[in-house]
XYZ file of C-alpha atoms in Angstrom:
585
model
C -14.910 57.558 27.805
C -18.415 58.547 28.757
C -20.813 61.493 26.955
C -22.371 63.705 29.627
C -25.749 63.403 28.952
C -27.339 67.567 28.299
C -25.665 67.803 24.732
C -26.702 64.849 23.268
C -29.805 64.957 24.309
C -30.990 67.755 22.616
C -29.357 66.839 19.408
C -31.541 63.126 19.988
C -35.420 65.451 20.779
C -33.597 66.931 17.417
C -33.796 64.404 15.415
C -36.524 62.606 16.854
C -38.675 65.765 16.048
C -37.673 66.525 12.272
C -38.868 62.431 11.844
C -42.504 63.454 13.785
C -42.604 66.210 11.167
C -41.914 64.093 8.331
C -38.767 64.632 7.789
C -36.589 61.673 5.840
C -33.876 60.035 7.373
C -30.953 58.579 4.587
C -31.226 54.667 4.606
C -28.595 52.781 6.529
C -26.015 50.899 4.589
C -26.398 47.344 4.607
C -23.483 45.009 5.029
C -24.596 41.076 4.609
C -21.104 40.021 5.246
C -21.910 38.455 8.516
C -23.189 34.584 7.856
C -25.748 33.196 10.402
C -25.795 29.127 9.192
C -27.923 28.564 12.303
C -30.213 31.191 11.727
C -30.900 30.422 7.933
C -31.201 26.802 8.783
C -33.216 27.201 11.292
C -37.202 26.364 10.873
C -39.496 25.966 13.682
C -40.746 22.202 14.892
C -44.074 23.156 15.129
C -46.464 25.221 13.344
C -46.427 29.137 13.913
C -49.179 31.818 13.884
C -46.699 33.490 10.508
C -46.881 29.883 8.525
C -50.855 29.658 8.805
C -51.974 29.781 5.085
C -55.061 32.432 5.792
C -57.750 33.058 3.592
C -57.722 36.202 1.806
C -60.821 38.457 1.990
C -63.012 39.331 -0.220
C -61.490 42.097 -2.726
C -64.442 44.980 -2.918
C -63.988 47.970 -5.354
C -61.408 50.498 -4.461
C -59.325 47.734 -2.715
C -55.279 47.908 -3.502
C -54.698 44.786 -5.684
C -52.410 41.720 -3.786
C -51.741 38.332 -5.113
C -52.281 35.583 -3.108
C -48.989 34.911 -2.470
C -48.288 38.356 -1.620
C -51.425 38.398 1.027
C -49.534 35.329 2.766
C -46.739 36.659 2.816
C -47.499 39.936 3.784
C -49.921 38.225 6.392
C -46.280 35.986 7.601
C -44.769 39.462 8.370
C -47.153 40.790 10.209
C -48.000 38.016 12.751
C -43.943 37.451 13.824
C -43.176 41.465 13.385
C -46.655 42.967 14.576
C -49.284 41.479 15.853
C -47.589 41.482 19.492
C -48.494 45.231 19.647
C -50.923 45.764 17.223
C -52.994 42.511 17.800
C -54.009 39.168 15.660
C -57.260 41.276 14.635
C -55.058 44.638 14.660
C -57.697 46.288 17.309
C -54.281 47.691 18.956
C -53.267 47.554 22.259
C -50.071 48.951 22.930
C -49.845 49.640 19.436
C -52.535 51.580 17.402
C -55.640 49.855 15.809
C -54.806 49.145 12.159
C -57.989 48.112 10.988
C -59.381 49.338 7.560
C -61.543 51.820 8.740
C -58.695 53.832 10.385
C -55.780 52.955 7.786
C -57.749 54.080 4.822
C -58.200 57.436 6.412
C -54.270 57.683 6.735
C -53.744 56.339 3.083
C -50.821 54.296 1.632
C -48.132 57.091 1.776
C -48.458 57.857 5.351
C -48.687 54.083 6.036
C -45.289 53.175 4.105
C -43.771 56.217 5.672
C -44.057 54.918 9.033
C -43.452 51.603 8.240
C -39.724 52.721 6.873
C -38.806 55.620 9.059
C -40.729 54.703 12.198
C -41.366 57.050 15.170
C -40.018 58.012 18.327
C -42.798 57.303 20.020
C -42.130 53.382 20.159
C -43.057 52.544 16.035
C -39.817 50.888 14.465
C -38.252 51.740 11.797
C -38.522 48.565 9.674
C -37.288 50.103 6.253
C -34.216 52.474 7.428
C -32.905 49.516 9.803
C -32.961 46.892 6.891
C -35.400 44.629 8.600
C -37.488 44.865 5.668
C -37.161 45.802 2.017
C -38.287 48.710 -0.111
C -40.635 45.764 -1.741
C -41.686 44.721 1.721
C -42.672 48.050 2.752
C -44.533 48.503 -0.087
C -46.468 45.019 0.271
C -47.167 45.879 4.079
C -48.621 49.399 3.167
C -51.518 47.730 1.125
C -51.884 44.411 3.278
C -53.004 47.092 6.163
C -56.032 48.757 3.822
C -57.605 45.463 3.643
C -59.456 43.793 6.393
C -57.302 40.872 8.573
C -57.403 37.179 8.536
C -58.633 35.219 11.280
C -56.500 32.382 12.142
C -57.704 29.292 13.473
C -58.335 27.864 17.042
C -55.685 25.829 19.369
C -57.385 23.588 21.789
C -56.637 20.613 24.194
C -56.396 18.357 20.940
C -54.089 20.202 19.189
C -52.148 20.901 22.324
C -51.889 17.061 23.075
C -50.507 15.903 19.816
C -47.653 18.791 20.425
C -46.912 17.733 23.966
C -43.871 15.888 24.428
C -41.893 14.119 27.330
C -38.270 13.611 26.167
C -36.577 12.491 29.595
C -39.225 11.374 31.854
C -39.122 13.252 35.402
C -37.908 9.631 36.982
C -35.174 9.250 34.188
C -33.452 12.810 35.031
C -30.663 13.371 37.831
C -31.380 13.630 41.799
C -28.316 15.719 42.195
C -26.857 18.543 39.977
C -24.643 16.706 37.332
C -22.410 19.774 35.836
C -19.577 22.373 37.241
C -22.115 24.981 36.321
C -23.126 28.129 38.994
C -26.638 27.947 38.007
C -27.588 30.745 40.189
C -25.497 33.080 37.562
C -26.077 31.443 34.777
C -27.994 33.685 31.816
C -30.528 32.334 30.171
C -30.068 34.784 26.648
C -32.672 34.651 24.150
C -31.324 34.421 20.218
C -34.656 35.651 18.241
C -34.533 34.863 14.915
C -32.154 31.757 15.385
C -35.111 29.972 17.705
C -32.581 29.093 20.264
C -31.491 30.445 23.794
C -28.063 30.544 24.661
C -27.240 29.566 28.418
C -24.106 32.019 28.801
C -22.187 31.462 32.598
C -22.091 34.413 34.507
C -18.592 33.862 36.088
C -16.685 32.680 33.056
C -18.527 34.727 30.685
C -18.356 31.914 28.339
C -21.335 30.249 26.356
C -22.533 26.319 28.069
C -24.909 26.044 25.842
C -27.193 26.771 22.789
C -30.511 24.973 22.892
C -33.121 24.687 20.465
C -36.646 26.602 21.415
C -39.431 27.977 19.804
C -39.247 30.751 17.423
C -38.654 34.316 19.388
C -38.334 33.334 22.820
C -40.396 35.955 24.721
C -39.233 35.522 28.359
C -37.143 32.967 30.411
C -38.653 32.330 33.620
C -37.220 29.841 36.698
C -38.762 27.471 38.658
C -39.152 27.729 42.539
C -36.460 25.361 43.099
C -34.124 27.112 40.531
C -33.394 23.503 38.779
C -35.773 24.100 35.685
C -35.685 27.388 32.715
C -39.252 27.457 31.343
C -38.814 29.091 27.748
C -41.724 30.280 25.668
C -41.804 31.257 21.890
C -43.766 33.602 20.598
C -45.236 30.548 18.532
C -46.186 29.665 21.796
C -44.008 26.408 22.007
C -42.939 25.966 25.649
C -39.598 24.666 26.776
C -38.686 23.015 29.869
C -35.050 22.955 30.727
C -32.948 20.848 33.436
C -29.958 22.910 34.731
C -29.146 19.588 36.739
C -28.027 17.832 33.554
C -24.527 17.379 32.825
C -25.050 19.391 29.600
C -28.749 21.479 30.347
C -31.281 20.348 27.898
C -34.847 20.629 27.155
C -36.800 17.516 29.467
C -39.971 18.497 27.728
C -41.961 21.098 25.562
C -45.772 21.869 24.469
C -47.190 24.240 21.896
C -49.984 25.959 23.905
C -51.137 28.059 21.403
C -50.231 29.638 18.111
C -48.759 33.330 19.389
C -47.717 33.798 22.622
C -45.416 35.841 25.461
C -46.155 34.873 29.153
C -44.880 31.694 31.328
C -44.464 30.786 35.023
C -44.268 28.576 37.484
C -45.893 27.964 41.139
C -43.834 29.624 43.616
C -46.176 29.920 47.168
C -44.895 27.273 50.082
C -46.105 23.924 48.989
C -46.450 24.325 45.710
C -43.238 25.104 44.382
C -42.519 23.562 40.914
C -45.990 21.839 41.064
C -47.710 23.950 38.433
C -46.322 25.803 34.893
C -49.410 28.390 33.672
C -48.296 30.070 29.927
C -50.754 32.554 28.301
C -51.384 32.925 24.818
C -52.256 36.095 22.502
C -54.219 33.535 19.913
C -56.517 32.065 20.415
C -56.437 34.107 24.116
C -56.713 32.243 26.879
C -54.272 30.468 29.160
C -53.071 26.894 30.417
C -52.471 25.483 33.352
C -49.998 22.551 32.847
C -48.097 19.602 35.247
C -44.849 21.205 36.701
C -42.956 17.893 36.024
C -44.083 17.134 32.091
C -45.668 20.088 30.825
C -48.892 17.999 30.833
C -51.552 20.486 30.214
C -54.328 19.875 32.521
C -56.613 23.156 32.570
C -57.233 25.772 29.582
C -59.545 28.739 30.630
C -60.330 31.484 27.626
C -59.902 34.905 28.432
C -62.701 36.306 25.774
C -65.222 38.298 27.505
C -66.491 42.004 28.269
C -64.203 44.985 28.172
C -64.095 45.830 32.308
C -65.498 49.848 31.461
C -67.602 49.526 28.090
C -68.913 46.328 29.291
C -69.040 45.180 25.376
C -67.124 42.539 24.107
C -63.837 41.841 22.453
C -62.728 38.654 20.483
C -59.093 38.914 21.401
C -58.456 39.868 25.259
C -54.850 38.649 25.053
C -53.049 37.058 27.543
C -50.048 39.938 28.986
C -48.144 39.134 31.586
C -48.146 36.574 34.526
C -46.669 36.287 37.665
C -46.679 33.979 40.739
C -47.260 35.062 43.751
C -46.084 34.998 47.106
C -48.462 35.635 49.661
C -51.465 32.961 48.026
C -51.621 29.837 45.634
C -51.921 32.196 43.197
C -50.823 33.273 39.858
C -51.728 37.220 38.591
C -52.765 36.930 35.072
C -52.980 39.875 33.013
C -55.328 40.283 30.290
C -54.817 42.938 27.949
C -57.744 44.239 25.926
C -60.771 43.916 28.842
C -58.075 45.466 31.535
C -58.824 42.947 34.095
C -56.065 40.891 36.107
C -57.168 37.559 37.391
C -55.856 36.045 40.680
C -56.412 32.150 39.934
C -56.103 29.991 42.687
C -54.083 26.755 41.401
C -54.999 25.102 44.606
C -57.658 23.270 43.457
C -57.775 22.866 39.758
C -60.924 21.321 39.481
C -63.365 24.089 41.568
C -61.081 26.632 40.113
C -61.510 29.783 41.570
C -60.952 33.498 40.065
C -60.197 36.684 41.830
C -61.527 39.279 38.691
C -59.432 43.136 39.699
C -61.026 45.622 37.293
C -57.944 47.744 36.808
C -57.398 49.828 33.054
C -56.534 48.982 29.503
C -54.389 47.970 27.795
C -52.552 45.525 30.237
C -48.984 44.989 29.529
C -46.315 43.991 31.519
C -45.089 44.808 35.267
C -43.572 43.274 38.378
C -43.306 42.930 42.311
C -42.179 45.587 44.621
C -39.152 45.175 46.911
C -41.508 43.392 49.524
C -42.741 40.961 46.752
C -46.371 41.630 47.786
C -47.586 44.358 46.044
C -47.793 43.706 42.133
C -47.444 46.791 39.496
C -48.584 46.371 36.243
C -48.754 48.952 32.709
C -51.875 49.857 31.425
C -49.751 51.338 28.661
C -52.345 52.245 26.113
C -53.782 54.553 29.292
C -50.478 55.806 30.679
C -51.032 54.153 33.653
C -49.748 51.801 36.795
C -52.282 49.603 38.094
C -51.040 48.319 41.406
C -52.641 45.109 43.277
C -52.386 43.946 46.889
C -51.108 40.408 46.474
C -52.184 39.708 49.906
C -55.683 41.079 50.400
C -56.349 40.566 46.069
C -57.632 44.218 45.670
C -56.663 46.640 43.313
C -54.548 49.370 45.296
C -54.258 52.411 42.983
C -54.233 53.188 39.499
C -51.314 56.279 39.247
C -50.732 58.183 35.791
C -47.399 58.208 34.829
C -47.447 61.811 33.122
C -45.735 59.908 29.927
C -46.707 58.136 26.605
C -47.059 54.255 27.331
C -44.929 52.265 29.699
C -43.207 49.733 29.323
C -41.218 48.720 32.338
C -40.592 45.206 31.830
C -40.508 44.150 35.621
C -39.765 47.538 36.599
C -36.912 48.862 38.999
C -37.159 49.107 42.844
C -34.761 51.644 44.467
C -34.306 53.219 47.972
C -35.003 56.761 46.692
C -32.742 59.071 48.928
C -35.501 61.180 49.548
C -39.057 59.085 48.564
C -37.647 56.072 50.344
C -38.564 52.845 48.606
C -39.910 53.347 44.746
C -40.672 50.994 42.018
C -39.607 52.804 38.227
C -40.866 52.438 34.384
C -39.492 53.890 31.608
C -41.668 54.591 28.634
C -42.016 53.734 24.382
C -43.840 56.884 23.730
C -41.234 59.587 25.541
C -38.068 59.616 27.149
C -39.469 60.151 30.730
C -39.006 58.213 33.608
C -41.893 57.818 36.303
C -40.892 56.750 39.872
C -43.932 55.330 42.157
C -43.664 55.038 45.718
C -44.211 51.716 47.440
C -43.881 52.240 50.985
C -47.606 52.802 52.702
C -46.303 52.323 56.255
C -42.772 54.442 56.349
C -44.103 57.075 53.517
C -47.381 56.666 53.499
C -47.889 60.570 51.536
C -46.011 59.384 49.373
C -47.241 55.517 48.748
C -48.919 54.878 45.117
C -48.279 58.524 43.953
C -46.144 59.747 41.387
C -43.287 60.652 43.074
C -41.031 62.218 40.885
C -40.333 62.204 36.860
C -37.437 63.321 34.454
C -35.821 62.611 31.165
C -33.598 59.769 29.354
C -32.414 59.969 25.944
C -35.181 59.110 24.197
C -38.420 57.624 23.321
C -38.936 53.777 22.537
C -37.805 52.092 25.728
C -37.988 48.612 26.623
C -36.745 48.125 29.865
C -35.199 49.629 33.114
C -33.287 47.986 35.516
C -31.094 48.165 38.552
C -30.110 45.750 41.522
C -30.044 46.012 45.403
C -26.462 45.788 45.485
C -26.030 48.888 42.805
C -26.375 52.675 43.041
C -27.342 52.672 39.019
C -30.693 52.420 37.605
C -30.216 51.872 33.731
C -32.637 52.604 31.404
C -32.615 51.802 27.066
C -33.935 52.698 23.927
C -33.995 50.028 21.533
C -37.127 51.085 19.397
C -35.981 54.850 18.611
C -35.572 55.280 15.568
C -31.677 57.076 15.791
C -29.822 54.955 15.671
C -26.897 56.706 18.417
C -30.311 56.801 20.710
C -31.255 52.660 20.352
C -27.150 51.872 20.522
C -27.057 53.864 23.801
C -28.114 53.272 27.381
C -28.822 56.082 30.116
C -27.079 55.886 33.750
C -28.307 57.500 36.447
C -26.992 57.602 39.948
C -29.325 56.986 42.500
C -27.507 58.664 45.635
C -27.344 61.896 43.491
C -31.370 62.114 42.489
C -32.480 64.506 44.780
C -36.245 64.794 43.938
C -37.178 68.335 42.843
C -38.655 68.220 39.299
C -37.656 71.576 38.651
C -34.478 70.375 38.214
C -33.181 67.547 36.112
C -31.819 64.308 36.899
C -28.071 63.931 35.014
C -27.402 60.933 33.552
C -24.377 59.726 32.018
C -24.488 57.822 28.212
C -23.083 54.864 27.546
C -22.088 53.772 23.938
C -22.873 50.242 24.259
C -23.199 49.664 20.284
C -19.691 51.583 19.646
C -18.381 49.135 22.598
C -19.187 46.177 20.817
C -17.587 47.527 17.773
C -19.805 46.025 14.618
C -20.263 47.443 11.765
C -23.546 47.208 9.403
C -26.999 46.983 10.178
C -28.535 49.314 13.303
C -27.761 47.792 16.266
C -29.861 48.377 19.274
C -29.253 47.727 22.780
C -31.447 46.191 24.572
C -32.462 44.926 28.611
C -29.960 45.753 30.774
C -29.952 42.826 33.609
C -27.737 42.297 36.243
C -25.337 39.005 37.302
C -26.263 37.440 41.014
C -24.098 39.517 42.803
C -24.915 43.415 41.359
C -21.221 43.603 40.029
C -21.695 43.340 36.679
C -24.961 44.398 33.501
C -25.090 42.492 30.682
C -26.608 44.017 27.447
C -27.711 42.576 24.229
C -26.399 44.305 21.022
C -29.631 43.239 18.858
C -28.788 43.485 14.960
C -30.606 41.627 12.186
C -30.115 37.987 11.899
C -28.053 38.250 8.550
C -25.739 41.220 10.906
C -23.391 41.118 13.720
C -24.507 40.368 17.272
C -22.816 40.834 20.963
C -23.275 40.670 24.469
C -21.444 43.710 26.684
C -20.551 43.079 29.861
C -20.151 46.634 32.077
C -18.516 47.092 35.579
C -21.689 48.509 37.370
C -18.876 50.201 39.923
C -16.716 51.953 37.431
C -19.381 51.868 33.879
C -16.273 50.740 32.191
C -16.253 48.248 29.580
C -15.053 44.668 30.952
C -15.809 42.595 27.963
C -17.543 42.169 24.838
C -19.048 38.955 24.676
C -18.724 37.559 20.259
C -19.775 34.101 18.763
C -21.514 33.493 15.246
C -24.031 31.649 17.596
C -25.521 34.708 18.862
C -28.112 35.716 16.219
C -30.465 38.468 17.211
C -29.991 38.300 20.958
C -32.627 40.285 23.188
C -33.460 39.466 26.734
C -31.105 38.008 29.085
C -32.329 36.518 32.312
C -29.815 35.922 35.340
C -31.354 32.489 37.021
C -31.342 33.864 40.860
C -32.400 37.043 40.195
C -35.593 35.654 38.305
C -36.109 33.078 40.269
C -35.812 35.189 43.353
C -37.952 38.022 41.413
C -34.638 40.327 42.012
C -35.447 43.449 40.285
């Protein structure tokens, strides 16, 4: 049933180095078969960053001729499909700038060739997937040789005229109303259908599909477990009561126009007292009632790049996590490399722990002890790691690959490093372990451990659980489309540390598990039920395409089922409610 891993592999660097030369891949056959009512009817409550009318700049001589229409529509495409790694202004981040100056040096045919075939270093391959058309391409190509819109502020006005209470906190239950295990409940994002699904991790069977913002980013618990905070990437906030009889949203605020980051107060006293949600435009973050949503602080995040000491109009909001040792949260910002510890204790004499740490800030998680906090520069090709306790930057460790992306990362007992935290990366297929252990390995604390191959460039996340002796690691964004269908396994016990040698890994054929046909689906974000027993992964097509869920025995790797419902448009990430809550990872 399962590939060994040494074959493949070399056929995948294969491919993945004809496309770095410019070699052309044959388009993928399109089959529109698959209906998706919800997705095509569908249109966000509130206004996103893609359905801003911008103005169009000033045409100078030499510029490619656009209509207006084209310019908007063009400018649509590249706020919901780009921006998050490229930026509002396109200054790049984890992406590369894509401002005029450095476009028009590449020219239009290089542009529309990586727009179609992608790369393997992370770039997707909009045109051979179907995402977007041969016309669409061709409109995208041009709309990046001219300079970029500005879009418009989002302050406490606009923010209050969003904000709405739908069951007031003393109208909801005191006890849990439903049948539901809400400690294995998944909390699935469905992209392009603005929706999450709540999918029970026992039966296996969908509860619910709830209405949300347009691309849920993350899903993120409350300290109590009772309420799923849901952010869009039109930064429309959802709070959700698992106590219901039938989980709905209880209340929801746009906090800004793009967004990706939301959490909740977790230290002792504070638990569910505070929601905080960061915004990529305009950047900055909020700071909002844990019962309503209410939003009762904003603090901008615009200032001075930490090295060059100049400054940048869009430090975006990254990642944010609570923390356990302070009445803190750990906000990332992205463009001036600098994580903030903000004390929530006292809102009103708010005070700021500023960590210089490295560009371009990303997304990270806890170690196994929950204090110490590990977070990709990615642009740098580094791990900035952060005493939660004392709020001082630890270490900054290279990971010896091409931009990280671990998601929150996955924390192992390494059979010979002892305790390790893991990323996998979008610009290679290597795999960096970390060691986290100052006091029982203190040689090898905050070093690179060890570091060895998966199957390919343009990870997104790697995962395992305490309970498991599998760390699992994708490749959605690569551009092969047997590479993004395809997960690596590797078996913990077995690594044995010398990188000399390589780590074996066995392939699993997620996409040919779930057995659709049309479109290039790509799995995505492993994640684990309560107990370690099982891994869910999303089989991601296009919204007009085929969708699944696969469920794998982590024991065996054997298929045990293959989750199907015309409901489940575009899924992505999947969070299990204990193991987020519980920061499980």
């Amino acid at each position: 049933m399962f590939t060994r891993a040494t074959t493949l592999k070399r056929s995948l660097l294969g491919t993945a180095a004809l496309l770095l030369a410019g070699g052309l891949a044959p388009a993928l056959a399109q089959d529109n078969s698959h209906g998706s009512d919800a997705a095509a009817a569908y249109s966000p409550s509130m206004t996103t960053l893609g359905e801003i009318r911008v103005e169009v700049p000033g045409m100078k001589p030499g510029d490619p001729v656009m209509t207006d229409a084209e310019f908007q529509a063009a400018t649509k495409i590249y706020f919901e499909r780009c921006a998050g790694c490229h930026g509002v202004l396109r200054k790049g981040a984890t992406g590369k700038p894509l401002t005029p100056d450095i476009t028009r040096e590449h020219g239009y045919d290089y542009l529309e060739s990586i727009l179609t075939y992608g790369s393997p270093a992370g770039m997707p391959n909009w045109g051979t997937s179907g995402q977007l058309s041969e016309e669409q391409i061709n409109m995208m190509a041009r709309y990046l040789l001219l300079e970029p819109p500005a879009p418009p502020e989002w302050g406490m006005p606009e923010m209050l005229d969003s904000w709405e209470v739908i069951v007031a906190p003393e109208d909801r239950p005191t006890e849990k109303m439903n049948d539901i295990n809400i400690e294995n409940l998944m909390s699935v994002t469905l992209r392009d259908a603005g929706q999450v699904a709540l999918i029970d991790g026992d039966t296996l069977e969908i509860r619910s599909i709830i209405d949300t913002g347009y691309a849920v980013h993350i899903s993120r618990i409350s300290a109590s477990g009772r309420y799923l905070m849901v952010i869009g990437r039109d930064g429309l906030v959802n709070m959700i009561d698992l106590w219901m009889e039938n989980p709905d949203t209880v209340a929801k605020i746009k906090m800004g126009m793009e967004a990706r980051s939301v959490e909740t107060s977790k230290y002792e006293g504070y638990e569910d007292k505070y929601v905080i949600a960061g915004a990529y435009w305009p950047p900055q973050y909020v700071i909002m009632d844990g019962d309503t949503l209410e939003p009762l602080k904003i603090v901008s995040t615009r200032g001075n790049i930490y090295d060059e000491q100049t400054y940048h109009p869009e430090p975006r909001v990254a990642s944010i996590l609570g923390s356990h040792y302070a009445p803190e949260f750990i906000v990332n910002v992205k463009e001036t490399g600098k994580i903030l510890m903000v004390d929530y204790s006292d809102l009103k004499n708010l005070k700021t722990v500023e960590i210089e740490a490295e560009r371009f800030l990303h997304d990270g998680g806890l170690d196994s002890t929950h204090r110490y906090f590990m977070v990709a520069a990615n642009a740098r090709n580094k791990i900035a790691v952060v005493d939660t306790k004392e709020g001082k930057l630890t270490a900054l460790v290279e990971t010896e690959g091409q931009t990280p992306h671990p998601g929150r990362g996955a924390n192992f007992m390494h059979p010979v490093f002892g305790p390790v935290w893991s990323t996998s990366h979008l610009g290679d297929e290597s795999i960096a372990l970390i060691g986290t252990d100052p006091e029982g390995h203190p040689e090898q604390a905050w070093t690179l451990v060890d570091s060895f191959y998966g199957l390919g460039g343009g990870s997104l996340f790697i995962k395992t659980h305490p309970n498991s002796d599998h760390l699992y690691v994708d490749a959605p964004l690569n551009p092969d489309e047997d590479t993004s269908a395809s997960v690596a396994v590797f078996k913990i016990s077995e690594m044995d540390g010398d990188r000399e040698t390589e780590e074996d890994y066995t392939v699993l054929p997620i996409g040919e598990w779930a057995g659709i046909e049309g479109g290039q689906p790509r799995v995505v974000q492993p994640e684990f039920n309560k107990q370690g027993t099982e891994v869910w992964f999303s089989v991601w097509n296009s919204k007009d395409q085929e969708s699944a869920i696969v469920v794998v025995d982590d024991a065996t790797l054997e298929l045990k089922k293959v989750i199907k419902d015309p409901r489940l448009i575009t899924p992505t990430g999947k969070f299990n409610v204990y193991n987020t809550q519980k920061d499980v990872y």
